PDB file of C-alpha atoms in Angstrom:
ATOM      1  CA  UNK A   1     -14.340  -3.261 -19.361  1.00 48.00           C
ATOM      2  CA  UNK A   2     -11.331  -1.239 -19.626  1.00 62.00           C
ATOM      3  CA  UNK A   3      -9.291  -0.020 -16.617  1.00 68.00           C
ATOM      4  CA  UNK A   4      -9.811   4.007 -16.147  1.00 81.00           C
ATOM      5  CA  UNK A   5      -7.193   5.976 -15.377  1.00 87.00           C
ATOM      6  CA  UNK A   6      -7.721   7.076 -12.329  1.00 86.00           C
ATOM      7  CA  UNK A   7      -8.941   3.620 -11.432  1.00 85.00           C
ATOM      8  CA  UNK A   8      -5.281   2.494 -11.876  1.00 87.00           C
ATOM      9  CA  UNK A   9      -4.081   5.700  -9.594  1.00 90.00           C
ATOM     10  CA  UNK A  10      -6.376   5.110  -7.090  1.00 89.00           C
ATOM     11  CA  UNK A  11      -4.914   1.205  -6.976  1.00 89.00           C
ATOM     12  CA  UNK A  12      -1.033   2.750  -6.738  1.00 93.00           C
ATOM     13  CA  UNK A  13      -1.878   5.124  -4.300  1.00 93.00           C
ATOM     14  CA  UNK A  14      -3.742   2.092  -1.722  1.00 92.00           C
ATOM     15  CA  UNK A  15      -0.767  -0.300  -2.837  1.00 94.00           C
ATOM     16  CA  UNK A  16       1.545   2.082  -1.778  1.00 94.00           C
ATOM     17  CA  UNK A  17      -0.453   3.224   1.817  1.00 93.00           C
ATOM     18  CA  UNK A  18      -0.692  -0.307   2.389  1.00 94.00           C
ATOM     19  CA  UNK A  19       2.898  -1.267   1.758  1.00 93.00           C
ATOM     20  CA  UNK A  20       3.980   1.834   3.704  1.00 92.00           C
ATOM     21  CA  UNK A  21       1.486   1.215   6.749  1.00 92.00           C
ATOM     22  CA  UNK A  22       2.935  -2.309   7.291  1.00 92.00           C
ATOM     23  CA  UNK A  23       6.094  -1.104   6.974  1.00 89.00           C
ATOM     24  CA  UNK A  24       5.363   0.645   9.968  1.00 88.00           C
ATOM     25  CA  UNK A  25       3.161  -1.230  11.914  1.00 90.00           C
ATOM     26  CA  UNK A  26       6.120  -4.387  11.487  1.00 87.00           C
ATOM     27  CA  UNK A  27       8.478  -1.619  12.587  1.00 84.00           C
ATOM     28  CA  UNK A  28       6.604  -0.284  15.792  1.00 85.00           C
ATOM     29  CA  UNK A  29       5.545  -3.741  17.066  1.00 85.00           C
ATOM     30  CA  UNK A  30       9.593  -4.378  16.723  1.00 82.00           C
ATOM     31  CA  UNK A  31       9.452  -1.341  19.256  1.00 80.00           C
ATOM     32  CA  UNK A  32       7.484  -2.251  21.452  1.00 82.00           C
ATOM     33  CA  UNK A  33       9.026  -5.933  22.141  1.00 78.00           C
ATOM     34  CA  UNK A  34      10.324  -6.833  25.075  1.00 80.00           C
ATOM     35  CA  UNK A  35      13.838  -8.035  23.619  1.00 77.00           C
ATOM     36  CA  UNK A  36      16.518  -6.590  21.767  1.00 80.00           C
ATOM     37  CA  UNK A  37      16.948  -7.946  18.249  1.00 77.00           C
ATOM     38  CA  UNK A  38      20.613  -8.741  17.694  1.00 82.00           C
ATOM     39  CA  UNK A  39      22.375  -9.284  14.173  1.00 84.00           C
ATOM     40  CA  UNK A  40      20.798  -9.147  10.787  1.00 86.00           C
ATOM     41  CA  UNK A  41      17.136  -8.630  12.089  1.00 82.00           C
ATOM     42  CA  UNK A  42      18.283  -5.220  13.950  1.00 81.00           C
ATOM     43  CA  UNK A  43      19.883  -3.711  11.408  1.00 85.00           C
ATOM     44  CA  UNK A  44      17.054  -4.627   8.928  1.00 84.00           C
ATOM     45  CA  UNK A  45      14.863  -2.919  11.906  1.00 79.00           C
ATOM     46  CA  UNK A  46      17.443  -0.131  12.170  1.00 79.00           C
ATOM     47  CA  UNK A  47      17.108   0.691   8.378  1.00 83.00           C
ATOM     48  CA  UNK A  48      13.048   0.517   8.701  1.00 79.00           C
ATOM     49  CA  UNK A  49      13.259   3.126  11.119  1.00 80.00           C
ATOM     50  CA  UNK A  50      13.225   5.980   9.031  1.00 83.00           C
ATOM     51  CA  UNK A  51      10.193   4.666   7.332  1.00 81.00           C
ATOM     52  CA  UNK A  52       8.293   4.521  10.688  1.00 81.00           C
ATOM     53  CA  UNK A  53       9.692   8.086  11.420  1.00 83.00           C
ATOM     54  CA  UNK A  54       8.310   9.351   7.908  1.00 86.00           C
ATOM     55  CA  UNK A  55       5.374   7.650   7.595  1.00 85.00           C
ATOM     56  CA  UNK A  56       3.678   9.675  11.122  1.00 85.00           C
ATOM     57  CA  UNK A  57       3.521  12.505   8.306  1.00 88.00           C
ATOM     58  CA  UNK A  58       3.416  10.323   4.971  1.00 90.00           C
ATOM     59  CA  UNK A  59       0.628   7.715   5.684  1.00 90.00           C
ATOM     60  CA  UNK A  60      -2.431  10.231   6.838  1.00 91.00           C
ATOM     61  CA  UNK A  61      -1.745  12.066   3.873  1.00 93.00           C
ATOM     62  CA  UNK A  62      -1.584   8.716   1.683  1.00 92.00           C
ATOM     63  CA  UNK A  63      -4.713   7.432   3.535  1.00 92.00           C
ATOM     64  CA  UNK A  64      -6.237  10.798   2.708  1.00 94.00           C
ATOM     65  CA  UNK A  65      -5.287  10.864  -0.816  1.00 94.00           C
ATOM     66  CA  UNK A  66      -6.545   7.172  -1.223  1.00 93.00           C
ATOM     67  CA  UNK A  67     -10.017   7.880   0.465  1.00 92.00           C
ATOM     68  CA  UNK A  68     -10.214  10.464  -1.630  1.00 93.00           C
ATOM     69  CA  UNK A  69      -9.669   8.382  -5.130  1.00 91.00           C
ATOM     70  CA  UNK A  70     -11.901   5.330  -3.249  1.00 88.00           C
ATOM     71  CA  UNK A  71     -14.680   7.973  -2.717  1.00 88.00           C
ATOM     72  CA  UNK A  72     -14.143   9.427  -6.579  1.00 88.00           C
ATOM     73  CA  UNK A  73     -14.205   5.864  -8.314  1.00 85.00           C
ATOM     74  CA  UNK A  74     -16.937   4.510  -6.115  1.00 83.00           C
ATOM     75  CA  UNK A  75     -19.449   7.312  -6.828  1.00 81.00           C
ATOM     76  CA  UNK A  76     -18.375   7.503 -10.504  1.00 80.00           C
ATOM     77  CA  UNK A  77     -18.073   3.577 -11.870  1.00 76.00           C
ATOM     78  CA  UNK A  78     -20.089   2.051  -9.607  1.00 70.00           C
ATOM     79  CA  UNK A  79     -18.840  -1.817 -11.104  1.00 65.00           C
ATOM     80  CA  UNK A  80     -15.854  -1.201 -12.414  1.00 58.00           C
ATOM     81  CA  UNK A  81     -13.620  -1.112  -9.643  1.00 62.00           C
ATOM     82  CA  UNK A  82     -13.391  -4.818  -8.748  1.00 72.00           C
ATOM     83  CA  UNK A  83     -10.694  -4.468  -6.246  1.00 74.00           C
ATOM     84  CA  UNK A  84     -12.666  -4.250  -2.659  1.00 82.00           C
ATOM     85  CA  UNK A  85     -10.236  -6.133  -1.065  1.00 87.00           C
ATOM     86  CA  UNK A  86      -7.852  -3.315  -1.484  1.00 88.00           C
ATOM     87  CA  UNK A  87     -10.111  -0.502  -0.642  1.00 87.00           C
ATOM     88  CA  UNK A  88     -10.411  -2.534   2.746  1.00 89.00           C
ATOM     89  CA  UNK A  89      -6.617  -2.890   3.596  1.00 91.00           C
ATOM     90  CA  UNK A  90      -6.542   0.711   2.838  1.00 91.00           C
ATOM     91  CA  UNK A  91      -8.803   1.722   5.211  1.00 91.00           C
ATOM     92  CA  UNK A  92      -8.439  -0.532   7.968  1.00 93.00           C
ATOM     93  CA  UNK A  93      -4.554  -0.899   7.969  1.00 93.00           C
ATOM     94  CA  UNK A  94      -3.424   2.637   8.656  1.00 92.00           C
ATOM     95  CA  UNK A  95      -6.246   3.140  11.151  1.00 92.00           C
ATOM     96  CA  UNK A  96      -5.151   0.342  13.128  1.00 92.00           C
ATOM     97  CA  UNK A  97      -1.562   1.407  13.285  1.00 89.00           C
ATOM     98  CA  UNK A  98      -2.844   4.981  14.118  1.00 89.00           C
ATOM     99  CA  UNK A  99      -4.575   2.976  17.017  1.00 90.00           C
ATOM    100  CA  UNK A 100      -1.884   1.126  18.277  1.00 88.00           C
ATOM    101  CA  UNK A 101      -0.047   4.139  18.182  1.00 85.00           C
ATOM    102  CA  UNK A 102      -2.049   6.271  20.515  1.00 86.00           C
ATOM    103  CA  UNK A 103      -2.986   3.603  22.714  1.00 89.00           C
ATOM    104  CA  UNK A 104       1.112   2.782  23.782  1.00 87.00           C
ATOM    105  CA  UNK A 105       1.762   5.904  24.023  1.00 81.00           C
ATOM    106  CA  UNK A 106       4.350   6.098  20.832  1.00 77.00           C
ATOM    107  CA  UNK A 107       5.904   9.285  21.010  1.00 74.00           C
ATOM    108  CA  UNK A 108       7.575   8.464  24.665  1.00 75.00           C
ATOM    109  CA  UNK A 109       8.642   4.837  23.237  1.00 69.00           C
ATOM    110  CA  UNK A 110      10.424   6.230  19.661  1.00 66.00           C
ATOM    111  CA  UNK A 111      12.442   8.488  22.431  1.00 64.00           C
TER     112      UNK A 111
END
């Protein structure tokens, strides 16, 4: 069967909320450790920063705009989106940053 359109968009905008999410879930667990990175890995962390500070505004609207395509292509082909596996990370992988985020209390720790 050939790929839909708006199959493909739906696939750029989860590889793209799951790319960003890790992004910042990579960056914020660097936050919370106990240490100080020195060298190379803290200015790699330094640069990733501005992703984490973004993505508190970028990734619910990604997640929503993904849901929204996931909801769209799974009520309209119902077999031709093979990519589960996807739909999963996209779901779960924001939502567990969000998590981690409220739980440690994030906005005192990015002071």
């Amino acid at each position: 069967m050939k790929n839909k359109p708006i199959i493909i968009i739906k696939n750029i905008f989860c590889v793209i909320t799951i790319i960003w999410s890790a992004i910042m879930l990579t960056e914020y667990l660097v936050v919370l450790l106990p240490f100080q990175l020195k060298g190379i890995l803290f200015e790699i962390a330094d640069f990733l920063v501005i992703f984490l500070y973004l993505g508190i505004v970028a990734v619910p609207i990604l997640f929503i705009i993904s849901a929204i395509f996931i909801g769209v292509v799974e009520g309209k082909y119902d077999h031709a989106d093979k990519l589960k596996k996807l739909n999963v990370a996209t779901v779960v992988l924001p939502i567990v940053t969000f998590v981690l985020m409220l739980i440690t209390n994030f906005n005192a720790r990015l002071q």
